[in-house]
Coordinates of C-alpha atoms in Angstrom, one line a residue:
S1 CA 4.0 -3.0 23.7
M2 CA 3.8 -6.7 22.8
S3 CA 2.2 -9.5 24.9
F4 CA 2.9 -13.2 24.1
F5 CA 0.0 -15.6 24.4
G6 CA 1.7 -18.9 23.6
E7 CA 2.5 -21.4 20.9
Y8 CA 2.4 -25.2 20.4
S9 CA 4.8 -27.1 18.2
S10 CA 2.6 -30.1 17.7
Y11 CA -1.1 -31.1 17.9
E12 CA -2.2 -31.7 21.5
P13 CA -5.8 -33.0 21.8
D14 CA -6.4 -31.5 25.2
I15 CA -5.2 -28.0 24.1
P16 CA -6.5 -27.3 20.5
W17 CA -4.1 -25.0 18.7
P18 CA -3.5 -24.7 14.9
G19 CA -0.2 -25.9 13.5
G20 CA 2.4 -23.4 12.3
R21 CA 1.5 -21.7 9.0
S22 CA 1.8 -18.8 6.8
T23 CA -0.5 -17.1 4.2
A24 CA -3.6 -18.2 6.2
I25 CA -6.9 -16.4 5.6
T26 CA -8.9 -14.8 8.4
W27 CA -12.3 -13.3 8.7
R28 CA -13.7 -11.5 11.7
A29 CA -17.4 -12.4 12.5
D30 CA -20.1 -10.1 13.8
D31 CA -19.8 -11.8 17.2
Q32 CA -16.1 -11.0 17.4
T33 CA -15.1 -14.6 16.7
T34 CA -12.2 -14.9 14.2
W35 CA -12.2 -17.7 11.6
L36 CA -8.9 -18.9 10.2
F37 CA -8.5 -21.1 7.1
G38 CA -5.6 -23.0 5.5
G39 CA -2.3 -21.6 4.4
Y40 CA 1.1 -23.3 4.0
G41 CA 2.1 -25.1 7.2
R42 CA 1.7 -28.2 9.4
G43 CA -1.3 -30.3 10.2
E44 CA -1.8 -32.8 13.0
E45 CA 1.3 -34.3 14.4
A46 CA 0.9 -37.6 12.5
Y47 CA 0.9 -35.6 9.3
H48 CA 3.4 -33.0 10.3
S49 CA 5.3 -32.2 7.1
Q50 CA 4.9 -28.7 5.7
S51 CA 2.5 -28.3 2.8
W52 CA -1.0 -26.9 1.9
L53 CA -3.8 -26.8 4.4
N54 CA -7.6 -26.5 4.4
D55 CA -8.4 -26.8 8.1
L56 CA -10.9 -24.3 9.5
W57 CA -10.5 -22.9 13.0
T58 CA -12.2 -20.4 15.2
V59 CA -10.6 -18.4 18.1
R60 CA -12.5 -16.6 20.8
F61 CA -11.1 -15.0 23.9
N62 CA -12.1 -15.8 27.5
G63 CA -10.7 -12.7 29.2
S64 CA -7.2 -12.6 27.9
Q65 CA -6.9 -16.3 27.0
P66 CA -7.4 -17.5 23.4
L67 CA -9.8 -20.5 23.0
W68 CA -9.1 -22.3 19.7
T69 CA -11.7 -24.7 18.1
F70 CA -11.0 -27.0 15.1
E71 CA -14.2 -26.6 13.1
S72 CA -13.8 -28.5 9.8
G73 CA -11.5 -29.5 7.0
S74 CA -8.7 -31.9 7.2
R75 CA -6.2 -32.4 10.0
R76 CA -3.6 -33.4 7.3
T77 CA -2.0 -31.5 4.4
N78 CA -2.9 -31.6 0.7
D79 CA -6.6 -32.5 1.1
G80 CA -8.6 -32.3 -2.0
G81 CA -11.7 -30.7 -0.5
T82 CA -15.3 -31.5 -1.5
Y83 CA -16.6 -29.8 -4.7
T84 CA -20.4 -29.7 -4.9
E85 CA -22.3 -28.1 -7.7
L86 CA -22.2 -24.3 -8.0
H87 CA -24.2 -22.5 -5.3
E88 CA -24.9 -25.8 -3.4
A89 CA -23.9 -25.4 0.2
G90 CA -21.9 -28.1 2.0
G91 CA -18.7 -28.5 0.1
S92 CA -15.2 -27.4 1.2
P93 CA -12.2 -25.9 -0.7
R94 CA -9.1 -27.9 -1.4
A95 CA -6.0 -27.2 0.6
R96 CA -4.1 -24.0 -0.4
G97 CA -1.9 -21.1 0.5
F98 CA -1.2 -17.7 -1.1
A99 CA -5.0 -17.3 -1.6
V100 CA -7.0 -14.1 -0.8
G101 CA -10.0 -13.5 1.4
W102 CA -12.2 -10.7 2.4
R103 CA -15.3 -10.0 4.5
G104 CA -18.8 -10.0 2.9
A105 CA -22.3 -9.0 3.8
H106 CA -24.6 -10.9 6.1
N107 CA -21.8 -12.2 8.3
S108 CA -20.0 -14.0 5.5
G109 CA -16.5 -14.2 4.0
W110 CA -15.0 -14.7 0.6
L111 CA -12.1 -16.9 -0.6
H112 CA -10.4 -16.8 -4.1
G113 CA -7.6 -18.6 -5.8
G114 CA -4.2 -19.7 -4.4
Q115 CA -1.6 -22.3 -4.8
T116 CA -2.3 -26.0 -4.1
Y117 CA -0.8 -29.4 -4.6
A118 CA -0.8 -31.2 -8.0
Q119 CA -1.3 -34.9 -8.5
G120 CA 2.0 -36.5 -8.9
G121 CA 3.9 -33.8 -7.1
G122 CA 4.5 -30.1 -7.5
S123 CA 1.9 -27.5 -7.2
A124 CA -1.0 -26.0 -9.2
L125 CA -2.9 -22.7 -9.3
V126 CA -6.7 -22.4 -8.7
D127 CA -9.3 -19.8 -9.7
D128 CA -12.3 -21.0 -7.6
L129 CA -14.4 -18.6 -5.6
W130 CA -16.0 -19.7 -2.3
Q131 CA -18.3 -18.0 0.3
I132 CA -18.3 -19.0 3.9
S133 CA -21.0 -18.4 6.5
L134 CA -19.4 -16.9 9.6
N135 CA -22.4 -18.1 11.6
D136 CA -21.7 -21.8 11.2
G137 CA -18.7 -22.3 8.9
E138 CA -20.7 -23.6 6.0
W139 CA -19.0 -23.3 2.6
T140 CA -20.7 -22.6 -0.8
R141 CA -18.8 -22.6 -4.1
R142 CA -19.7 -19.6 -6.2
G143 CA -17.6 -20.0 -9.3
G144 CA -14.3 -21.1 -10.8
R145 CA -13.0 -24.6 -11.7
S146 CA -13.6 -27.7 -9.6
A147 CA -10.3 -29.1 -10.7
S148 CA -7.0 -27.3 -11.6
S149 CA -6.9 -29.2 -14.9
A150 CA -10.3 -28.1 -16.0
E151 CA -11.0 -25.2 -18.4
N152 CA -12.8 -22.0 -17.3
P153 CA -14.5 -20.3 -20.4
D154 CA -15.0 -17.1 -18.4
V155 CA -11.3 -16.7 -18.1
A156 CA -10.8 -16.9 -21.8
A157 CA -13.6 -14.4 -22.4
G158 CA -12.0 -11.9 -19.9
R159 CA -14.9 -12.3 -17.4
W160 CA -12.9 -14.0 -14.6
P161 CA -9.4 -13.6 -13.1
S162 CA -7.1 -16.4 -14.3
A163 CA -5.8 -19.0 -11.9
R164 CA -3.3 -17.3 -9.6
C165 CA -1.6 -17.1 -6.3
A166 CA 0.2 -14.5 -4.2
H167 CA -2.3 -11.8 -5.5
A168 CA -3.9 -9.3 -3.2
V169 CA -7.4 -8.1 -2.4
A170 CA -9.0 -5.2 -0.7
A171 CA -12.6 -5.0 0.5
T172 CA -14.4 -1.9 -0.6
G173 CA -17.2 -1.9 1.9
P174 CA -19.6 -4.0 4.0
D175 CA -21.5 -5.4 0.9
G176 CA -18.7 -7.8 -0.1
G177 CA -17.3 -5.7 -2.9
A178 CA -13.6 -5.8 -3.5
Y179 CA -10.6 -5.0 -5.7
L180 CA -8.1 -7.7 -6.7
F181 CA -4.7 -7.0 -8.2
G182 CA -1.8 -9.0 -9.8
G183 CA -0.2 -12.1 -8.4
F184 CA 1.6 -15.0 -10.1
G185 CA -0.7 -16.8 -12.6
V186 CA -1.7 -17.7 -16.1
A187 CA -1.3 -14.7 -18.4
A188 CA -3.0 -14.1 -21.8
S189 CA -0.1 -15.9 -23.4
G190 CA -1.1 -19.1 -21.6
R191 CA 2.2 -19.1 -19.6
P192 CA 2.4 -18.6 -15.9
E193 CA 4.0 -15.2 -15.1
L194 CA 3.7 -12.1 -12.9
L195 CA 0.5 -10.2 -13.4
H196 CA -0.7 -6.6 -13.0
D197 CA -4.4 -6.7 -13.8
L198 CA -6.9 -4.9 -11.6
W199 CA -10.3 -6.4 -11.1
S200 CA -13.4 -5.3 -9.2
F201 CA -15.8 -7.8 -7.6
D202 CA -19.6 -7.3 -7.2
A203 CA -20.9 -9.7 -4.6
S204 CA -24.5 -9.2 -5.8
K205 CA -23.6 -10.9 -9.0
A206 CA -22.1 -14.0 -7.4
G207 CA -25.4 -15.8 -6.5
P208 CA -27.4 -18.4 -8.4
S209 CA -29.8 -15.9 -9.9
S210 CA -27.1 -13.8 -11.6
T211 CA -26.6 -14.0 -15.4
S212 CA -23.3 -12.1 -15.5
S213 CA -19.9 -12.5 -13.9
P214 CA -19.2 -10.8 -10.5
W215 CA -15.7 -9.9 -11.8
T216 CA -14.9 -6.9 -14.1
R217 CA -11.4 -6.2 -15.3
I218 CA -10.8 -2.5 -14.8
N219 CA -7.3 -1.9 -16.3
F220 CA -3.6 -2.9 -16.0
G221 CA -1.8 -1.1 -13.2
P222 CA 1.8 -0.7 -12.0
T223 CA 4.5 -3.2 -12.8
P224 CA 3.6 -6.9 -12.6
R225 CA 4.2 -8.3 -9.1
A226 CA 3.2 -10.9 -6.5
T227 CA 3.2 -11.1 -2.7
H228 CA 2.3 -7.4 -2.4
S229 CA -0.3 -5.6 -0.2
L230 CA -3.5 -4.0 -1.2
F231 CA -5.9 -2.0 1.0
M232 CA -8.5 0.7 1.1
A233 CA -7.8 3.9 3.1
A234 CA -8.7 7.6 2.9
G235 CA -11.2 6.9 0.2
K236 CA -8.7 5.3 -2.2
L237 CA -7.2 1.9 -3.1
W238 CA -3.5 1.6 -2.1
L239 CA -0.8 -0.8 -3.4
H240 CA 2.5 -1.4 -1.7
G241 CA 5.6 -3.4 -2.5
G242 CA 5.8 -7.1 -3.4
E243 CA 8.2 -8.9 -5.7
G244 CA 8.6 -8.1 -9.4
S245 CA 11.0 -9.0 -12.2
A246 CA 13.6 -6.5 -10.7
G247 CA 13.4 -8.0 -7.2
F248 CA 11.8 -6.7 -4.0
L249 CA 9.6 -3.6 -4.4
G250 CA 8.9 -0.7 -2.0
D251 CA 6.8 1.6 -4.1
L252 CA 3.5 3.0 -2.9
W253 CA 0.6 3.6 -5.3
S254 CA -2.9 4.9 -5.0
F255 CA -5.9 4.3 -7.3
G256 CA -9.1 6.2 -7.7
Q257 CA -11.9 5.6 -10.2
D258 CA -11.7 9.2 -11.4
D259 CA -7.9 9.7 -11.6
G260 CA -6.5 6.2 -12.1
W261 CA -3.1 5.1 -10.7
H262 CA -0.8 7.6 -9.0
Q263 CA 2.7 6.8 -7.6
E264 CA 3.0 8.3 -4.1
H265 CA 6.5 7.2 -3.2
P266 CA 8.9 6.3 -6.0
V267 CA 11.3 3.7 -4.6
A268 CA 13.9 1.8 -6.5
A269 CA 13.6 -2.0 -6.5
G270 CA 15.7 -3.4 -3.6
A271 CA 16.0 0.0 -1.9
A272 CA 17.2 0.1 1.7
G273 CA 14.8 1.4 4.4
V274 CA 15.2 4.9 5.8
Y275 CA 14.5 4.7 9.6
G276 CA 15.6 8.1 10.8
G277 CA 17.4 7.0 13.9
E278 CA 18.8 4.0 15.8
A279 CA 15.6 3.2 17.7
P280 CA 11.9 3.8 17.3
P281 CA 9.7 5.8 17.3
Q282 CA 10.9 7.9 14.4
R283 CA 8.7 10.1 12.2
G284 CA 9.5 12.3 9.2
A285 CA 8.7 13.0 5.6
E286 CA 11.9 11.2 4.5
L287 CA 11.3 7.9 6.3
R288 CA 10.2 4.8 4.4
P289 CA 10.5 1.0 4.9
G290 CA 12.8 -0.9 2.7
A291 CA 11.6 -2.8 -0.4
R292 CA 9.9 -6.1 0.7
K293 CA 7.4 -8.8 -0.1
R294 CA 4.9 -10.8 2.1
Q295 CA 4.6 -7.9 4.5
T296 CA 1.4 -7.8 6.6
F297 CA -0.9 -4.7 6.5
W298 CA -4.0 -4.1 8.6
H299 CA -6.4 -1.3 9.3
D300 CA -6.8 0.8 12.4
R301 CA -10.5 1.1 13.5
R302 CA -9.7 4.4 15.3
S303 CA -8.8 6.1 12.1
N304 CA -9.9 5.6 8.5
D305 CA -6.7 7.2 7.3
T306 CA -4.2 5.0 9.2
V307 CA -2.9 1.5 8.4
W308 CA -0.1 -0.6 10.0
M309 CA 2.6 -2.8 8.4
L310 CA 4.7 -5.5 10.0
G311 CA 7.8 -7.3 8.7
G312 CA 8.1 -9.4 5.6
E313 CA 11.1 -10.4 3.7
G314 CA 13.2 -7.6 2.2
A315 CA 15.8 -4.9 2.5
D316 CA 16.8 -3.5 5.9
A317 CA 18.4 -0.2 6.7
N318 CA 21.7 -1.4 5.2
G319 CA 20.2 -2.8 2.1
Q320 CA 20.7 -6.4 3.3
D321 CA 17.9 -8.8 2.4
G322 CA 16.4 -10.8 5.3
W323 CA 13.5 -11.4 7.6
L324 CA 12.1 -8.2 9.1
D325 CA 10.3 -7.5 12.3
D326 CA 9.9 -3.7 11.9
L327 CA 6.5 -2.1 12.6
W328 CA 5.4 0.9 10.6
R329 CA 2.4 3.2 10.8
L330 CA 1.3 4.8 7.5
R331 CA -0.8 8.0 7.7
L332 CA -2.8 8.7 4.5
G333 CA -5.0 11.6 5.6
G334 CA -2.6 14.5 4.6
A335 CA -1.4 16.0 1.3
T336 CA 1.2 13.2 1.1
A337 CA 1.6 9.7 2.6
E338 CA 3.7 9.6 5.7
W339 CA 5.5 6.7 7.3
E340 CA 6.4 6.3 11.0
W341 CA 8.8 3.6 12.3
V342 CA 7.1 2.5 15.5
G343 CA 8.8 -0.7 16.6
G344 CA 11.1 -3.6 15.8
S345 CA 14.6 -3.5 14.4
K346 CA 16.1 -1.6 11.5
V347 CA 18.4 -4.6 10.8
A348 CA 17.1 -7.9 9.4
A349 CA 17.3 -11.0 11.5
G350 CA 20.7 -12.6 11.4
Y351 CA 22.7 -9.5 10.8
A352 CA 22.6 -8.0 14.3
P353 CA 21.0 -8.7 17.7
P354 CA 17.3 -7.6 17.2
L355 CA 15.5 -5.2 19.5
Q356 CA 13.7 -7.6 21.8
W357 CA 10.3 -6.1 21.5
G358 CA 8.0 -8.9 20.1
P359 CA 7.8 -11.4 17.2
S360 CA 11.0 -12.4 15.4
G361 CA 11.5 -11.4 11.8
R362 CA 8.9 -13.1 9.6
A363 CA 6.6 -12.9 6.7
S364 CA 2.9 -13.6 5.9
V365 CA 1.5 -13.1 9.4
A366 CA -2.3 -13.5 10.0
V367 CA -4.2 -10.7 11.8
L368 CA -6.9 -12.3 14.0
N369 CA -9.1 -9.4 15.2
G370 CA -9.6 -7.6 11.9
G371 CA -7.0 -5.0 12.7
T372 CA -6.2 -2.5 15.5
D373 CA -9.3 -2.1 17.6
E374 CA -10.7 0.8 19.6
E375 CA -8.3 0.0 22.5
G376 CA -5.3 0.0 20.2
K377 CA -4.8 -3.8 20.2
A378 CA -4.0 -6.1 17.2
L379 CA -3.7 -9.9 17.4
L380 CA -0.9 -11.4 15.2
F381 CA -0.6 -15.1 14.5
G382 CA 2.2 -17.2 13.0
G383 CA 4.1 -16.6 9.8
Y384 CA 7.1 -17.9 8.0
R385 CA 10.9 -17.5 8.2
M386 CA 14.1 -19.3 7.3
L387 CA 16.5 -20.6 9.9
G388 CA 19.8 -21.5 8.2
R389 CA 18.8 -23.7 5.2
S390 CA 15.5 -24.8 6.7
S391 CA 12.1 -23.1 6.5
E392 CA 10.0 -22.7 9.6
V393 CA 6.3 -22.1 9.9
L394 CA 5.2 -20.4 13.1
N395 CA 2.1 -20.6 15.3
D396 CA 2.9 -18.1 18.1
L397 CA 0.2 -15.6 19.0
W398 CA 1.0 -12.0 20.0
E399 CA -1.0 -9.0 21.1
L400 CA 0.3 -5.6 20.0
T401 CA -0.9 -2.6 21.9
I402 CA -0.5 0.9 20.6
T403 CA -2.1 3.6 22.7
T404 CA -1.1 6.7 20.8

């Protein structure tokens, strides 16, 4: 079931609420507060055009009511941030979207890369690495360039991921370690293109006393892509979908340090979804979601072998490309990966009346509570969709409850 908490289309000083946005980063703190940073969207009403954000918010719940607080950053778009010296606390990242973030040790979070504005118009890619305290929201820059025009010698030496956006990251455990894969960025040729490099991150080497890079390039994986999903489950790293040179992707891959990459579900680029019936729930070995990008994955704290996926932009049951609202459960504990269509529509928004179950078809949704909790609840915020020829960033908040 879905419960709607509310939305606000403009800044209201007596009711704090973030502006609409997509590709925001979230971190769940030890005290169950969620921190939300940036993305592509709208700032305060006086600066309400869509662009890159660096505002930092927290949300807590008083019973069933969300309580948002604007913590720091800019109320407007395209802010340049404050770049202190490396490892000096007190700065702030520049506005950005299509970045990646993950939880770290000692109640902290990590932020890497993304897409930002460029002086004179257009956009630029960044490679900076930040750590945020989830106790008080204090930022510390741990590496990367302070300006998009600067050089990073560690990139040229193969010790640091190149500037990129729309990549994906998966935390490997509570110590802040992570894997990073692909995205759209600067390749070895010096030109921006789709990437397929796999990196590991060692948080213990990101501090001021370290003499080596926290990043290690492991190998080059499946076909180059961006706006894909990466997650850890069942003791392995998993990669799903995104957009490559052939179009939307729906393939599912696993990676292990001992056996490398393995394709679990071969799916042709642009493939239609197989839903197994007219309405959910549907479960079976032949089911699979259609090829898509900017889908949202999250973990289920009730099972280490289960993850959830919502929407994105891609192919529906008829192979038509559009904005999707379908909800899938992916079980990874058996001999083979198994998809289950749990909710939403099999037809993309605009092609047929949707099943009125929850959020409209959209991409790049933020998960506010770290994933499905012990009570079967997940909190989903915002996202992006097209309406006619205009884009729309969203700031509605939904609670999804799955009891089985």
